Amino acid sequence: MTMRISVQIDSAAAQAQLRRWGGEFRDKVKKAVSRAIASEAVELKQDVRSHVASQMAVVKKSFLKGFTAKVLDKDLNRLPALYVGSRIPWSAMHETGGQIAGRMLIPLNGRVGRKRFKAQVAELMRGGNAYFIKNAKGNIVLMAENIKEHDRPLAGFKRRYRKAEGIKRLKRGADIPIAVLVPKVVLKKRLDVERLVASRIPRLAAAVENQISTVD
């Protein structure tokens, strides 16, 4: 699910007018509209990224950089349009909210990168130091034993577990909760990029009008 918001500020009448205009003048109008959108898109891109950063605990900067605003002006028969979206496939889930079905392991006591988490769990599994238990709440929890030969893959889990529980030091052989197995994940709506873009349409329309007025 990809976040994509396309705002076209031109109407059917404007499209018809564009077709009636002569070739050279029409090209000038298209370029003027493109300039107006491009000038607004730069600031809008930063506003969208700031909005995302304020609503979410962003770990990787690449997530924020995935949000962009740009001009769509390749169609010779249409006026340019504004595209706002993200190249991160699942980012739209935070705009609308939704549910991800399927059994998933969710790291406990803090965030871990997906690839790193997968590699660490795989290493523990290969070493026979990963096992599931059902806790008092009925949750299925992946555990690992604090043994020397697995100090490296367990380092982050131990640190976050000690911090969460207020434990200064873990004894050798102690059980460490790694992750919880869940049947689904429900994501709440956390972003409102569409509202942010909609609020900028009057300003964008004014910029387009100003640029067109300079065409002769």
PDB file of C-alpha atoms in Angstrom:
ATOM      1  CA  MET A   1       0.000   0.000   0.000  1.00  0.00           C
ATOM      2  CA  THR A   2       1.747   3.153  -1.207  1.00  0.00           C
ATOM      3  CA  MET A   3       0.910   6.621  -0.020  1.00  0.00           C
ATOM      4  CA  ARG A   4       0.098   8.760  -3.033  1.00  0.00           C
ATOM      5  CA  ILE A   5      -1.815  12.018  -3.012  1.00  0.00           C
ATOM      6  CA  SER A   6      -2.277  13.655  -6.401  1.00  0.00           C
ATOM      7  CA  VAL A   7      -3.794  17.133  -6.412  1.00  0.00           C
ATOM      8  CA  GLN A   8      -4.834  18.618  -9.735  1.00  0.00           C
ATOM      9  CA  ILE A   9      -5.824  22.247  -9.403  1.00  0.00           C
ATOM     10  CA  ASP A  10      -6.981  22.545 -13.012  1.00  0.00           C
ATOM     11  CA  SER A  11     -10.606  22.050 -14.029  1.00  0.00           C
ATOM     12  CA  ALA A  12     -12.257  20.605 -17.138  1.00  0.00           C
ATOM     13  CA  ALA A  13     -12.704  24.157 -18.412  1.00  0.00           C
ATOM     14  CA  ALA A  14      -8.994  24.850 -17.919  1.00  0.00           C
ATOM     15  CA  GLN A  15      -8.136  21.682 -19.819  1.00  0.00           C
ATOM     16  CA  ALA A  16     -10.378  22.736 -22.694  1.00  0.00           C
ATOM     17  CA  GLN A  17      -8.793  26.181 -22.725  1.00  0.00           C
ATOM     18  CA  LEU A  18      -5.352  24.588 -22.814  1.00  0.00           C
ATOM     19  CA  ARG A  19      -6.292  22.654 -25.948  1.00  0.00           C
ATOM     20  CA  ARG A  20      -7.648  25.793 -27.647  1.00  0.00           C
ATOM     21  CA  TRP A  21      -4.498  27.816 -27.039  1.00  0.00           C
ATOM     22  CA  GLY A  22      -1.857  27.865 -29.727  1.00  0.00           C
ATOM     23  CA  GLY A  23       1.095  25.521 -29.424  1.00  0.00           C
ATOM     24  CA  GLU A  24       3.719  28.072 -28.387  1.00  0.00           C
ATOM     25  CA  PHE A  25       1.477  29.883 -25.912  1.00  0.00           C
ATOM     26  CA  ARG A  26       0.227  26.575 -24.514  1.00  0.00           C
ATOM     27  CA  ASP A  27       3.801  25.451 -23.879  1.00  0.00           C
ATOM     28  CA  LYS A  28       4.517  28.704 -22.053  1.00  0.00           C
ATOM     29  CA  VAL A  29       1.471  28.216 -19.837  1.00  0.00           C
ATOM     30  CA  LYS A  30       2.474  24.650 -19.026  1.00  0.00           C
ATOM     31  CA  LYS A  31       5.967  25.779 -18.078  1.00  0.00           C
ATOM     32  CA  ALA A  32       4.553  28.583 -15.926  1.00  0.00           C
ATOM     33  CA  VAL A  33       2.267  26.162 -14.064  1.00  0.00           C
ATOM     34  CA  SER A  34       5.161  23.737 -13.641  1.00  0.00           C
ATOM     35  CA  ARG A  35       7.347  26.469 -12.148  1.00  0.00           C
ATOM     36  CA  ALA A  36       4.636  27.460  -9.696  1.00  0.00           C
ATOM     37  CA  ILE A  37       4.078  23.900  -8.510  1.00  0.00           C
ATOM     38  CA  ALA A  38       7.819  23.226  -8.264  1.00  0.00           C
ATOM     39  CA  SER A  39       8.370  26.311  -6.110  1.00  0.00           C
ATOM     40  CA  GLU A  40       5.601  25.274  -3.706  1.00  0.00           C
ATOM     41  CA  ALA A  41       6.622  21.581  -3.725  1.00  0.00           C
ATOM     42  CA  VAL A  42      10.014  22.328  -2.161  1.00  0.00           C
ATOM     43  CA  GLU A  43       8.496  23.822   0.985  1.00  0.00           C
ATOM     44  CA  LEU A  44       5.608  21.357   1.034  1.00  0.00           C
ATOM     45  CA  LYS A  45       8.056  18.429   1.012  1.00  0.00           C
ATOM     46  CA  GLN A  46       9.775  19.806   4.110  1.00  0.00           C
ATOM     47  CA  ASP A  47       6.432  20.450   5.823  1.00  0.00           C
ATOM     48  CA  VAL A  48       5.326  16.865   5.168  1.00  0.00           C
ATOM     49  CA  ARG A  49       8.576  15.473   6.552  1.00  0.00           C
ATOM     50  CA  SER A  50       8.310  17.712   9.625  1.00  0.00           C
ATOM     51  CA  HIS A  51       4.743  16.519  10.164  1.00  0.00           C
ATOM     52  CA  VAL A  52       5.796  12.865   9.969  1.00  0.00           C
ATOM     53  CA  ALA A  53       8.715  13.458  12.347  1.00  0.00           C
ATOM     54  CA  SER A  54       6.424  15.162  14.877  1.00  0.00           C
ATOM     55  CA  GLN A  55       3.877  12.330  14.846  1.00  0.00           C
ATOM     56  CA  MET A  56       6.177   9.317  14.806  1.00  0.00           C
ATOM     57  CA  ALA A  57       9.343   8.180  16.556  1.00  0.00           C
ATOM     58  CA  VAL A  58      11.461   7.938  13.425  1.00  0.00           C
ATOM     59  CA  VAL A  59      14.567   5.779  13.827  1.00  0.00           C
ATOM     60  CA  LYS A  60      15.933   5.891  10.286  1.00  0.00           C
ATOM     61  CA  LYS A  61      16.279   9.163   8.381  1.00  0.00           C
ATOM     62  CA  SER A  62      15.643   7.226   5.173  1.00  0.00           C
ATOM     63  CA  PHE A  63      12.004   6.857   6.257  1.00  0.00           C
ATOM     64  CA  LEU A  64      11.550  10.637   6.324  1.00  0.00           C
ATOM     65  CA  LYS A  65      13.440  11.075   3.069  1.00  0.00           C
ATOM     66  CA  GLY A  66      10.992   8.671   1.450  1.00  0.00           C
ATOM     67  CA  PHE A  67       8.299  11.367   1.652  1.00  0.00           C
ATOM     68  CA  THR A  68       8.431  13.750  -1.274  1.00  0.00           C
ATOM     69  CA  ALA A  69       6.500  16.313  -3.307  1.00  0.00           C
ATOM     70  CA  LYS A  70       7.146  16.880  -6.985  1.00  0.00           C
ATOM     71  CA  VAL A  71       5.703  18.042 -10.292  1.00  0.00           C
ATOM     72  CA  LEU A  72       4.057  15.634 -12.739  1.00  0.00           C
ATOM     73  CA  ASP A  73       4.343  17.296 -16.136  1.00  0.00           C
ATOM     74  CA  LYS A  74       5.152  14.584 -18.684  1.00  0.00           C
ATOM     75  CA  ASP A  75       1.684  14.499 -20.269  1.00  0.00           C
ATOM     76  CA  LEU A  76       1.727  17.012 -23.129  1.00  0.00           C
ATOM     77  CA  ASN A  77      -2.075  17.224 -23.227  1.00  0.00           C
ATOM     78  CA  ARG A  78      -2.615  18.110 -19.574  1.00  0.00           C
ATOM     79  CA  LEU A  79      -1.573  20.837 -17.208  1.00  0.00           C
ATOM     80  CA  PRO A  80       1.059  19.779 -14.638  1.00  0.00           C
ATOM     81  CA  ALA A  81      -0.105  18.271 -11.339  1.00  0.00           C
ATOM     82  CA  LEU A  82       1.322  17.998  -7.840  1.00  0.00           C
ATOM     83  CA  TYR A  83       2.332  14.583  -6.503  1.00  0.00           C
ATOM     84  CA  VAL A  84       2.822  14.033  -2.775  1.00  0.00           C
ATOM     85  CA  GLY A  85       3.677  10.579  -1.509  1.00  0.00           C
ATOM     86  CA  SER A  86       6.238   8.166  -0.151  1.00  0.00           C
ATOM     87  CA  ARG A  87       8.339   5.453  -1.715  1.00  0.00           C
ATOM     88  CA  ILE A  88       7.985   3.417   1.507  1.00  0.00           C
ATOM     89  CA  PRO A  89       5.314   0.828   0.537  1.00  0.00           C
ATOM     90  CA  TRP A  90       3.657   0.568   3.962  1.00  0.00           C
ATOM     91  CA  SER A  91       3.695   4.274   4.902  1.00  0.00           C
ATOM     92  CA  ALA A  92       0.036   4.688   3.899  1.00  0.00           C
ATOM     93  CA  MET A  93      -0.953   2.464   6.824  1.00  0.00           C
ATOM     94  CA  HIS A  94       0.004   5.307   9.156  1.00  0.00           C
ATOM     95  CA  GLU A  95      -2.171   7.740   7.157  1.00  0.00           C
ATOM     96  CA  THR A  96      -5.324   5.622   7.239  1.00  0.00           C
ATOM     97  CA  GLY A  97      -4.787   3.128  10.039  1.00  0.00           C
ATOM     98  CA  GLY A  98      -5.356  -0.537   9.445  1.00  0.00           C
ATOM     99  CA  GLN A  99      -4.577  -4.101  10.359  1.00  0.00           C
ATOM    100  CA  ILE A 100      -1.717  -6.402   9.354  1.00  0.00           C
ATOM    101  CA  ALA A 101      -2.776 -10.022   9.652  1.00  0.00           C
ATOM    102  CA  GLY A 102      -0.464 -12.995  10.111  1.00  0.00           C
ATOM    103  CA  ARG A 103       1.683 -14.321  12.938  1.00  0.00           C
ATOM    104  CA  MET A 104       4.537 -11.937  13.662  1.00  0.00           C
ATOM    105  CA  LEU A 105       7.372 -11.652  16.155  1.00  0.00           C
ATOM    106  CA  ILE A 106       7.479  -8.186  17.728  1.00  0.00           C
ATOM    107  CA  PRO A 107      10.698  -7.249  19.608  1.00  0.00           C
ATOM    108  CA  LEU A 108      10.217  -6.404  23.272  1.00  0.00           C
ATOM    109  CA  ASN A 109      11.638  -3.506  25.301  1.00  0.00           C
ATOM    110  CA  GLY A 110      12.571  -1.258  22.391  1.00  0.00           C
ATOM    111  CA  ARG A 111      13.039  -1.043  18.644  1.00  0.00           C
ATOM    112  CA  VAL A 112      15.310  -3.223  16.542  1.00  0.00           C
ATOM    113  CA  GLY A 113      15.910  -2.951  12.804  1.00  0.00           C
ATOM    114  CA  ARG A 114      14.018  -5.605  10.845  1.00  0.00           C
ATOM    115  CA  LYS A 115      17.071  -7.169   9.179  1.00  0.00           C
ATOM    116  CA  ARG A 116      19.145  -7.073  12.337  1.00  0.00           C
ATOM    117  CA  PHE A 117      16.336  -8.591  14.416  1.00  0.00           C
ATOM    118  CA  LYS A 118      15.857 -11.378  11.897  1.00  0.00           C
ATOM    119  CA  ALA A 119      19.581 -12.170  11.873  1.00  0.00           C
ATOM    120  CA  GLN A 120      19.836 -12.181  15.667  1.00  0.00           C
ATOM    121  CA  VAL A 121      16.847 -14.478  16.107  1.00  0.00           C
ATOM    122  CA  ALA A 122      18.167 -16.789  13.385  1.00  0.00           C
ATOM    123  CA  GLU A 123      21.541 -17.026  15.168  1.00  0.00           C
ATOM    124  CA  LEU A 124      19.867 -17.856  18.472  1.00  0.00           C
ATOM    125  CA  MET A 125      17.690 -20.464  16.771  1.00  0.00           C
ATOM    126  CA  ARG A 126      20.685 -22.115  15.095  1.00  0.00           C
ATOM    127  CA  GLY A 127      22.441 -22.283  18.465  1.00  0.00           C
ATOM    128  CA  GLY A 128      19.412 -23.842  20.119  1.00  0.00           C
ATOM    129  CA  ASN A 129      19.056 -20.868  22.455  1.00  0.00           C
ATOM    130  CA  ALA A 130      15.582 -19.656  21.570  1.00  0.00           C
ATOM    131  CA  TYR A 131      12.363 -21.075  22.942  1.00  0.00           C
ATOM    132  CA  PHE A 132       8.734 -20.050  23.370  1.00  0.00           C
ATOM    133  CA  ILE A 133       6.792 -19.864  26.608  1.00  0.00           C
ATOM    134  CA  LYS A 134       3.294 -18.715  27.516  1.00  0.00           C
ATOM    135  CA  ASN A 135       3.390 -15.989  30.155  1.00  0.00           C
ATOM    136  CA  ALA A 136       0.831 -15.215  32.863  1.00  0.00           C
ATOM    137  CA  LYS A 137      -1.150 -13.008  30.456  1.00  0.00           C
ATOM    138  CA  GLY A 138      -1.444 -15.817  27.919  1.00  0.00           C
ATOM    139  CA  ASN A 139       1.016 -14.255  25.464  1.00  0.00           C
ATOM    140  CA  ILE A 140       3.486 -16.410  23.540  1.00  0.00           C
ATOM    141  CA  VAL A 141       6.963 -15.001  24.262  1.00  0.00           C
ATOM    142  CA  LEU A 142      10.265 -15.897  22.609  1.00  0.00           C
ATOM    143  CA  MET A 143      12.962 -16.332  25.263  1.00  0.00           C
ATOM    144  CA  ALA A 144      16.720 -16.883  25.293  1.00  0.00           C
ATOM    145  CA  GLU A 145      19.146 -17.946  28.000  1.00  0.00           C
ATOM    146  CA  ASN A 146      21.932 -15.603  29.079  1.00  0.00           C
ATOM    147  CA  ILE A 147      24.904 -17.760  28.114  1.00  0.00           C
ATOM    148  CA  LYS A 148      28.410 -16.668  27.178  1.00  0.00           C
ATOM    149  CA  GLU A 149      28.482 -18.143  23.658  1.00  0.00           C
ATOM    150  CA  HIS A 150      25.510 -15.956  22.679  1.00  0.00           C
ATOM    151  CA  ASP A 151      26.658 -12.701  24.292  1.00  0.00           C
ATOM    152  CA  ARG A 152      26.913 -10.968  20.902  1.00  0.00           C
ATOM    153  CA  PRO A 153      23.366 -11.527  19.530  1.00  0.00           C
ATOM    154  CA  LEU A 154      21.920 -11.054  23.030  1.00  0.00           C
ATOM    155  CA  ALA A 155      23.762  -7.812  23.868  1.00  0.00           C
ATOM    156  CA  GLY A 156      21.049  -5.418  22.694  1.00  0.00           C
ATOM    157  CA  PHE A 157      18.200  -7.510  24.098  1.00  0.00           C
ATOM    158  CA  LYS A 158      19.899  -7.710  27.507  1.00  0.00           C
ATOM    159  CA  ARG A 159      20.595  -3.978  27.607  1.00  0.00           C
ATOM    160  CA  ARG A 160      17.016  -3.029  26.763  1.00  0.00           C
ATOM    161  CA  TYR A 161      15.604  -5.641  29.149  1.00  0.00           C
ATOM    162  CA  ARG A 162      17.769  -4.388  32.059  1.00  0.00           C
ATOM    163  CA  LYS A 163      16.715  -0.807  31.360  1.00  0.00           C
ATOM    164  CA  ALA A 164      13.012  -1.693  31.179  1.00  0.00           C
ATOM    165  CA  GLU A 165      13.100  -3.763  34.379  1.00  0.00           C
ATOM    166  CA  GLY A 166      15.596  -1.645  36.312  1.00  0.00           C
ATOM    167  CA  ILE A 167      18.050  -4.532  36.621  1.00  0.00           C
ATOM    168  CA  LYS A 168      21.738  -3.643  37.014  1.00  0.00           C
ATOM    169  CA  ARG A 169      23.144  -7.034  36.059  1.00  0.00           C
ATOM    170  CA  LEU A 170      21.780 -10.281  34.676  1.00  0.00           C
ATOM    171  CA  LYS A 171      22.982 -13.583  36.062  1.00  0.00           C
ATOM    172  CA  ARG A 172      24.329 -16.252  33.773  1.00  0.00           C
ATOM    173  CA  GLY A 173      21.571 -18.649  32.839  1.00  0.00           C
ATOM    174  CA  ALA A 174      18.843 -16.050  33.369  1.00  0.00           C
ATOM    175  CA  ASP A 175      15.900 -16.089  30.963  1.00  0.00           C
ATOM    176  CA  ILE A 176      15.650 -13.044  28.712  1.00  0.00           C
ATOM    177  CA  PRO A 177      12.411 -12.129  26.884  1.00  0.00           C
ATOM    178  CA  ILE A 178      13.218 -11.397  23.240  1.00  0.00           C
ATOM    179  CA  ALA A 179       9.923 -10.923  21.424  1.00  0.00           C
ATOM    180  CA  VAL A 180       6.211 -11.629  21.591  1.00  0.00           C
ATOM    181  CA  LEU A 181       4.363 -13.672  18.965  1.00  0.00           C
ATOM    182  CA  VAL A 182       1.153 -11.945  17.866  1.00  0.00           C
ATOM    183  CA  PRO A 183      -1.588 -13.049  15.428  1.00  0.00           C
ATOM    184  CA  LYS A 184      -2.034  -9.526  14.018  1.00  0.00           C
ATOM    185  CA  VAL A 185      -0.921  -5.924  14.389  1.00  0.00           C
ATOM    186  CA  VAL A 186      -3.400  -3.042  14.494  1.00  0.00           C
ATOM    187  CA  LEU A 187      -1.984   0.332  13.477  1.00  0.00           C
ATOM    188  CA  LYS A 188      -3.727   3.536  14.507  1.00  0.00           C
ATOM    189  CA  LYS A 189      -3.975   6.550  12.224  1.00  0.00           C
ATOM    190  CA  ARG A 190      -0.983   8.715  13.098  1.00  0.00           C
ATOM    191  CA  LEU A 191      -0.466  10.910  10.047  1.00  0.00           C
ATOM    192  CA  ASP A 192      -2.660  13.437   8.259  1.00  0.00           C
ATOM    193  CA  VAL A 193      -0.637  14.271   5.179  1.00  0.00           C
ATOM    194  CA  GLU A 194      -3.777  14.620   3.078  1.00  0.00           C
ATOM    195  CA  ARG A 195      -5.111  17.400   5.323  1.00  0.00           C
ATOM    196  CA  LEU A 196      -1.744  19.150   5.208  1.00  0.00           C
ATOM    197  CA  VAL A 197      -1.683  19.061   1.407  1.00  0.00           C
ATOM    198  CA  ALA A 198      -5.309  20.216   1.151  1.00  0.00           C
ATOM    199  CA  SER A 199      -4.560  23.224   3.358  1.00  0.00           C
ATOM    200  CA  ARG A 200      -1.891  24.343   0.894  1.00  0.00           C
ATOM    201  CA  ILE A 201      -4.098  24.234  -2.218  1.00  0.00           C
ATOM    202  CA  PRO A 202      -5.244  27.915  -2.014  1.00  0.00           C
ATOM    203  CA  ARG A 203      -1.620  29.042  -1.788  1.00  0.00           C
ATOM    204  CA  LEU A 204      -0.656  26.751  -4.652  1.00  0.00           C
ATOM    205  CA  ALA A 205      -3.529  28.017  -6.798  1.00  0.00           C
ATOM    206  CA  ALA A 206      -2.435  31.610  -6.174  1.00  0.00           C
ATOM    207  CA  ALA A 207       1.140  30.774  -7.170  1.00  0.00           C
ATOM    208  CA  VAL A 208      -0.087  29.201 -10.408  1.00  0.00           C
ATOM    209  CA  GLU A 209      -2.267  32.219 -11.186  1.00  0.00           C
ATOM    210  CA  ASN A 210       0.642  34.595 -10.579  1.00  0.00           C
ATOM    211  CA  GLN A 211       2.929  32.624 -12.880  1.00  0.00           C
ATOM    212  CA  ILE A 212       0.323  32.442 -15.661  1.00  0.00           C
ATOM    213  CA  SER A 213      -0.232  36.199 -15.468  1.00  0.00           C
ATOM    214  CA  THR A 214       3.373  36.715 -16.529  1.00  0.00           C
ATOM    215  CA  VAL A 215       2.910  34.754 -19.759  1.00  0.00           C
ATOM    216  CA  ASP A 216       2.588  36.868 -22.919  1.00  0.00           C
TER     217      ASP A 216
END
